[in-house]
GROMACS .gro file of N, CA, C and O in nm:
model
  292
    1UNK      N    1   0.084  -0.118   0.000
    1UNK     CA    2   0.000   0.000   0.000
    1UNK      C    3   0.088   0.124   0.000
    1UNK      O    4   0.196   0.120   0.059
    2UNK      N    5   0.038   0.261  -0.078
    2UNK     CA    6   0.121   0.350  -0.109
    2UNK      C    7   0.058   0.452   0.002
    2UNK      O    8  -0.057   0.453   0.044
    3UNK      N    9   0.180   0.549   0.041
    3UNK     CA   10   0.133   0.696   0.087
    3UNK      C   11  -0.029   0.708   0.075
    3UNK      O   12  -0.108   0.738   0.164
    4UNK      N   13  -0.055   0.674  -0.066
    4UNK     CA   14  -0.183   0.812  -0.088
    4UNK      C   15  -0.305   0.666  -0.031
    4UNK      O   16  -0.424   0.695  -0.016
    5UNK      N   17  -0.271   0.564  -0.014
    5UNK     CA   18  -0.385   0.487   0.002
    5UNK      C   19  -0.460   0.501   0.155
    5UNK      O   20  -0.579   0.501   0.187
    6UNK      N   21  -0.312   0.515   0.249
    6UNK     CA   22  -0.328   0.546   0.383
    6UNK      C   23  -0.396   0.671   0.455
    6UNK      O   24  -0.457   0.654   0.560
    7UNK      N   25  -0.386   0.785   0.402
    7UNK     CA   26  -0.467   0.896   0.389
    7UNK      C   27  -0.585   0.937   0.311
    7UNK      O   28  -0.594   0.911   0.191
    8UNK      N   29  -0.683   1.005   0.380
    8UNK     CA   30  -0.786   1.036   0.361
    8UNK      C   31  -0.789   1.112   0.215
    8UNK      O   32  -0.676   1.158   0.199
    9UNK      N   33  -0.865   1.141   0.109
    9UNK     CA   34  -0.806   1.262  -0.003
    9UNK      C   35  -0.846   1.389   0.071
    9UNK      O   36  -0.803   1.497   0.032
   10UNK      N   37  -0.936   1.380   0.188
   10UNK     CA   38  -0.987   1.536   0.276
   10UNK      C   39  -0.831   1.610   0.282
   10UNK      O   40  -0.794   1.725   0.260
   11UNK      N   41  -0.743   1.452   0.334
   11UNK     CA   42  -0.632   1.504   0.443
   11UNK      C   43  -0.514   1.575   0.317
   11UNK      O   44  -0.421   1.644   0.358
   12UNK      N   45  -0.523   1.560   0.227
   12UNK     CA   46  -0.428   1.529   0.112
   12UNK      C   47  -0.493   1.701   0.031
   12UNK      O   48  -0.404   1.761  -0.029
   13UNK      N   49  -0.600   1.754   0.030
   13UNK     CA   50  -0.683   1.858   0.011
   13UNK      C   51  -0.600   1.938   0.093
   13UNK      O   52  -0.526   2.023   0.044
   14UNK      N   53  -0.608   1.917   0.205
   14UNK     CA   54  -0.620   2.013   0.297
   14UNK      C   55  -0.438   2.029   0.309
   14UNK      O   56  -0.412   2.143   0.346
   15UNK      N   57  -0.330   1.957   0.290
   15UNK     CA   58  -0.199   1.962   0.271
   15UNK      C   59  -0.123   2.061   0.190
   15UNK      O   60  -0.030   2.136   0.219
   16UNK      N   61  -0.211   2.033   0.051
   16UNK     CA   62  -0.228   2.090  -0.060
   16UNK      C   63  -0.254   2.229  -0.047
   16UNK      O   64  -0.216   2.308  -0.133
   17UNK      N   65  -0.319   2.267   0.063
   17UNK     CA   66  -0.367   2.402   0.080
   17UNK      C   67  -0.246   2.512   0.080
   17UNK      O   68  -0.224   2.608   0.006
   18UNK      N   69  -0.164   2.451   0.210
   18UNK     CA   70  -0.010   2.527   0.221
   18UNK      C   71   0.053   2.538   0.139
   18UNK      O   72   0.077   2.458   0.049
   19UNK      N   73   0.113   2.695   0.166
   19UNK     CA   74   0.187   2.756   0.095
   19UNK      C   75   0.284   2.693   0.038
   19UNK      O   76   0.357   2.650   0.127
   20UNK      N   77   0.345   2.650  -0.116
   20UNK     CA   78   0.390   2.572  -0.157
   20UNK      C   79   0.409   2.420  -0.179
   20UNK      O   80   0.509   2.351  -0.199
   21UNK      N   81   0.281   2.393  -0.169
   21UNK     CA   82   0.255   2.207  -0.156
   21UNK      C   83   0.143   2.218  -0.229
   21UNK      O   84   0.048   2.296  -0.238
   22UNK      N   85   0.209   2.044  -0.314
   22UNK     CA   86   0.139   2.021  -0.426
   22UNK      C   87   0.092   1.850  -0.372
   22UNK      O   88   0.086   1.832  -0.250
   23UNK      N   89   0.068   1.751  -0.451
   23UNK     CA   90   0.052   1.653  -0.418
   23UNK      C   91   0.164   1.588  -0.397
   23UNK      O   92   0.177   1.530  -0.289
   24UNK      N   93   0.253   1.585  -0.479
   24UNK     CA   94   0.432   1.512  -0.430
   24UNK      C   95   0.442   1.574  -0.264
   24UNK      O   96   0.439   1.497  -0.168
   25UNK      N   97   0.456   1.729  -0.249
   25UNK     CA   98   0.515   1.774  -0.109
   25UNK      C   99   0.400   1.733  -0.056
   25UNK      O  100   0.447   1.655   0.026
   26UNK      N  101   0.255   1.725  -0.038
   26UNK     CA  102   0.189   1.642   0.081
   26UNK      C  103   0.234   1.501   0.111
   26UNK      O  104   0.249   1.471   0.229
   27UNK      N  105   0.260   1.402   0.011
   27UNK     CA  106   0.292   1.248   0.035
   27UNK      C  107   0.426   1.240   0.085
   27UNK      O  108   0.469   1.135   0.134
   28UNK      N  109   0.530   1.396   0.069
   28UNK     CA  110   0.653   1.388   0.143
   28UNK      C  111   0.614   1.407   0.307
   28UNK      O  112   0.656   1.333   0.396
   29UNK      N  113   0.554   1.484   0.321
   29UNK     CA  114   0.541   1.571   0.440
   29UNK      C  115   0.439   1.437   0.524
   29UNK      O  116   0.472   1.396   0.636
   30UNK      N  117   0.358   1.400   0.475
   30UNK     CA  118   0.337   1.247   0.548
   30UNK      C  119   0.375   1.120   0.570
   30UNK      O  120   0.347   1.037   0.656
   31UNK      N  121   0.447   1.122   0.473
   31UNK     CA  122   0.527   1.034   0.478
   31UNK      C  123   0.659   1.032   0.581
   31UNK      O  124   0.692   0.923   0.629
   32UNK      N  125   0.727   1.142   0.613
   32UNK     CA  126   0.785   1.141   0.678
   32UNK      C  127   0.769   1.217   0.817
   32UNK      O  128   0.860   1.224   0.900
   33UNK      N  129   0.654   1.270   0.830
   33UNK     CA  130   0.581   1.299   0.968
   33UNK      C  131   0.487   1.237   0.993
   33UNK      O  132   0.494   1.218   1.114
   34UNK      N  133   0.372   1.176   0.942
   34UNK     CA  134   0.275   1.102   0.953
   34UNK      C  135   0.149   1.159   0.995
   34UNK      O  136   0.064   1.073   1.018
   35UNK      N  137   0.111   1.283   1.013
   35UNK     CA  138  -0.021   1.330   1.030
   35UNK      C  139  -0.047   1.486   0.992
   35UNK      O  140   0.035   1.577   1.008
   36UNK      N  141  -0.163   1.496   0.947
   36UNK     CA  142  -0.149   1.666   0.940
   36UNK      C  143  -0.148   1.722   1.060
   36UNK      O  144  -0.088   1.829   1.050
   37UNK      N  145  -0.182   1.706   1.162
   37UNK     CA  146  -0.195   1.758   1.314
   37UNK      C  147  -0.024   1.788   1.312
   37UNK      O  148   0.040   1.892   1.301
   38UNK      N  149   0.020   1.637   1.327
   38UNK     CA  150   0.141   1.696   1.366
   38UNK      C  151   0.258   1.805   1.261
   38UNK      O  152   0.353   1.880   1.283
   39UNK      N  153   0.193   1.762   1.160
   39UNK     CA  154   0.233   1.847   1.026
   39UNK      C  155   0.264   2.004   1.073
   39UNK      O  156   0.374   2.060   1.080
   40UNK      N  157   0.121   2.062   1.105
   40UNK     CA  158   0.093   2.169   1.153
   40UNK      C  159   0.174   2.204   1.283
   40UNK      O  160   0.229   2.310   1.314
   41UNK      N  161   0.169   2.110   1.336
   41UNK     CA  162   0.253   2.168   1.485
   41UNK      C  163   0.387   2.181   1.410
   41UNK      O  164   0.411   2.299   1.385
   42UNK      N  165   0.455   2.121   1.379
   42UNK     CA  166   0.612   2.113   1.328
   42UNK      C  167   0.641   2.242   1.297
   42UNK      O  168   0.737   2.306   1.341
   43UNK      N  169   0.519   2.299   1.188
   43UNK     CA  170   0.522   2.417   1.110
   43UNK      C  171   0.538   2.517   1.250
   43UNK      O  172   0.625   2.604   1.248
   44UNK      N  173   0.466   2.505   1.350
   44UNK     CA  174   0.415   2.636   1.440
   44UNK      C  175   0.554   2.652   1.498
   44UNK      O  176   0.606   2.763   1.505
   45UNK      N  177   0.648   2.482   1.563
   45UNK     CA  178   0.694   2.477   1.711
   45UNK      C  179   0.809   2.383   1.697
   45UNK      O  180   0.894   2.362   1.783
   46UNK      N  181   0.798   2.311   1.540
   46UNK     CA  182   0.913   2.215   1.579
   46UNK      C  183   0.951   2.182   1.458
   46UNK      O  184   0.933   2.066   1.421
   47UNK      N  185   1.024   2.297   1.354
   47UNK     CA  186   1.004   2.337   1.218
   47UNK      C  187   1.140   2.254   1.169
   47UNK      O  188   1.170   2.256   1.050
   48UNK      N  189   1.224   2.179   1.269
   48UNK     CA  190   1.373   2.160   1.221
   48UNK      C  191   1.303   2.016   1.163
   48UNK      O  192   1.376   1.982   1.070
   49UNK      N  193   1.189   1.914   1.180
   49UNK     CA  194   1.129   1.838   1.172
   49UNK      C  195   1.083   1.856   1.027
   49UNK      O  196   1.084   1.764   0.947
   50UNK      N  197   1.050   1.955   1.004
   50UNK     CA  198   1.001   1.983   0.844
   50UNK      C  199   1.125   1.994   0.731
   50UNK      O  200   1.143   1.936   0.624
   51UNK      N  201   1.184   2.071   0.787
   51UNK     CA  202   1.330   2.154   0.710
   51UNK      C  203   1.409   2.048   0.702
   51UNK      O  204   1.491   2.059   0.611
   52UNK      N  205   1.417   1.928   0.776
   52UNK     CA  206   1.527   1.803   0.718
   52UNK      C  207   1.489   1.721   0.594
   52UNK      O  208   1.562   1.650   0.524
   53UNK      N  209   1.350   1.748   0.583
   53UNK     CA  210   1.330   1.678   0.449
   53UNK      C  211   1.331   1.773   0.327
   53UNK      O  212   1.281   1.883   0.304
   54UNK      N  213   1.406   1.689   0.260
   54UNK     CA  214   1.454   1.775   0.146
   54UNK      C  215   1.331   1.791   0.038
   54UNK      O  216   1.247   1.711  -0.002
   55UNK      N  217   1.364   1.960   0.001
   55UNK     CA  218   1.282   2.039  -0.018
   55UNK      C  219   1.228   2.131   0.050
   55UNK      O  220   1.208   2.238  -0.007
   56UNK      N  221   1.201   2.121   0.148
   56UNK     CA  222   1.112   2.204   0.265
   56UNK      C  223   1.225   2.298   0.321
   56UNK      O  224   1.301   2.234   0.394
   57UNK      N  225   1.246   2.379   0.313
   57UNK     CA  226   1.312   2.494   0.362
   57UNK      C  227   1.234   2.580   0.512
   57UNK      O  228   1.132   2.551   0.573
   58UNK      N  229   1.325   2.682   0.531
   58UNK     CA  230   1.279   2.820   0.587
   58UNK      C  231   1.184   2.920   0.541
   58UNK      O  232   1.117   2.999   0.607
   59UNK      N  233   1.193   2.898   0.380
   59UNK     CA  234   1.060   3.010   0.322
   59UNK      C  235   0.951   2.919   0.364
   59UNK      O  236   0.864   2.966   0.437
   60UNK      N  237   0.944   2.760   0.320
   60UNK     CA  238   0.833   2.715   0.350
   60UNK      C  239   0.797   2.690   0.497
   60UNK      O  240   0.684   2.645   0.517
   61UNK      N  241   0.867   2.711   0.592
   61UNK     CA  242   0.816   2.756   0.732
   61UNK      C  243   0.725   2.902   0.699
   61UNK      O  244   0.603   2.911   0.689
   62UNK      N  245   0.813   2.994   0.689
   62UNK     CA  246   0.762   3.105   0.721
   62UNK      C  247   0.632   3.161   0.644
   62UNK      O  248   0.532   3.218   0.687
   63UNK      N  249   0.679   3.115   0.489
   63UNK     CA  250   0.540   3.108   0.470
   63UNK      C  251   0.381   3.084   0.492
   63UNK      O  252   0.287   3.157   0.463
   64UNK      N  253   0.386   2.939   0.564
   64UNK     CA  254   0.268   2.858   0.596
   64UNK      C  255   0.259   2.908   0.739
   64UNK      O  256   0.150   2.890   0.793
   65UNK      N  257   0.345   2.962   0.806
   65UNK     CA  258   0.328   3.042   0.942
   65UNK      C  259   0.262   3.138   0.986
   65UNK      O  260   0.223   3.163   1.100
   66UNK      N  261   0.250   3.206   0.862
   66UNK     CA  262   0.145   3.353   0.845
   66UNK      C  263   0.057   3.273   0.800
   66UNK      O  264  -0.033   3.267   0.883
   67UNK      N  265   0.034   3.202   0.704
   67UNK     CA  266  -0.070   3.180   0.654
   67UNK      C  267  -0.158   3.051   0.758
   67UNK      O  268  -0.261   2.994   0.725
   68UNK      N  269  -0.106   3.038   0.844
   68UNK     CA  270  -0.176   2.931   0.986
   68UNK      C  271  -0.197   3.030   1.084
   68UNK      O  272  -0.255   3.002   1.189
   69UNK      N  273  -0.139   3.187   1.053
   69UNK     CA  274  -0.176   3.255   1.178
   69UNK      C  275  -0.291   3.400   1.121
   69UNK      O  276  -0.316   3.497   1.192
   70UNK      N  277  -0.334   3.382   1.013
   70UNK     CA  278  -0.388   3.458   0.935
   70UNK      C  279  -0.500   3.507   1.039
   70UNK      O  280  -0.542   3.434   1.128
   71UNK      N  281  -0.541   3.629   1.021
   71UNK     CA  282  -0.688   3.637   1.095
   71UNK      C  283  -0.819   3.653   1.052
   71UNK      O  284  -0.856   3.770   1.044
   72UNK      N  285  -0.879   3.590   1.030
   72UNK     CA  286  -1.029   3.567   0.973
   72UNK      C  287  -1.162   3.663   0.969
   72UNK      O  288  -1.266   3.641   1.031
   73UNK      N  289  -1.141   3.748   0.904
   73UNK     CA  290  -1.268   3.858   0.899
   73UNK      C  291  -1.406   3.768   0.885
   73UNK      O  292  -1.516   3.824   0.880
   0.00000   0.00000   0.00000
């Protein structure tokens, strides 16, 4: 069974959302973290977790950082 069989397509949508992720960087980013929950936290609090997998940089922290802290009119 592959990445994409194990996840929901909601969860794989909603990956997709962040700033710079396509379907390859969601099946990376689960694949080697294993949940969007914790996905999201990494991004907020424990970003060296994101940034070791290659590709994922510092823009793509900071990016998805504003855009997880956005404020909602």
């Amino acid at each position: 069974e592959g990445i994409v069989e194990l996840y929901s397509a909601k969860t794989f949508e909603f990956l997709e959302g962040l700033v710079g992720t396509g379907s390859q960087k969601a099946e990376l980013l689960l694949a080697n973290i294993g949940s969007a929950l914790t996905i999201i936290e990494s991004i907020e609090k424990h970003s060296d977790l994101i940034t070791s997998i290659k590709g994922f940089g510092p823009e793509f922290i900071a990016a998805n950082r504003i855009l997880l802290n956005e404020k909602l009119n």
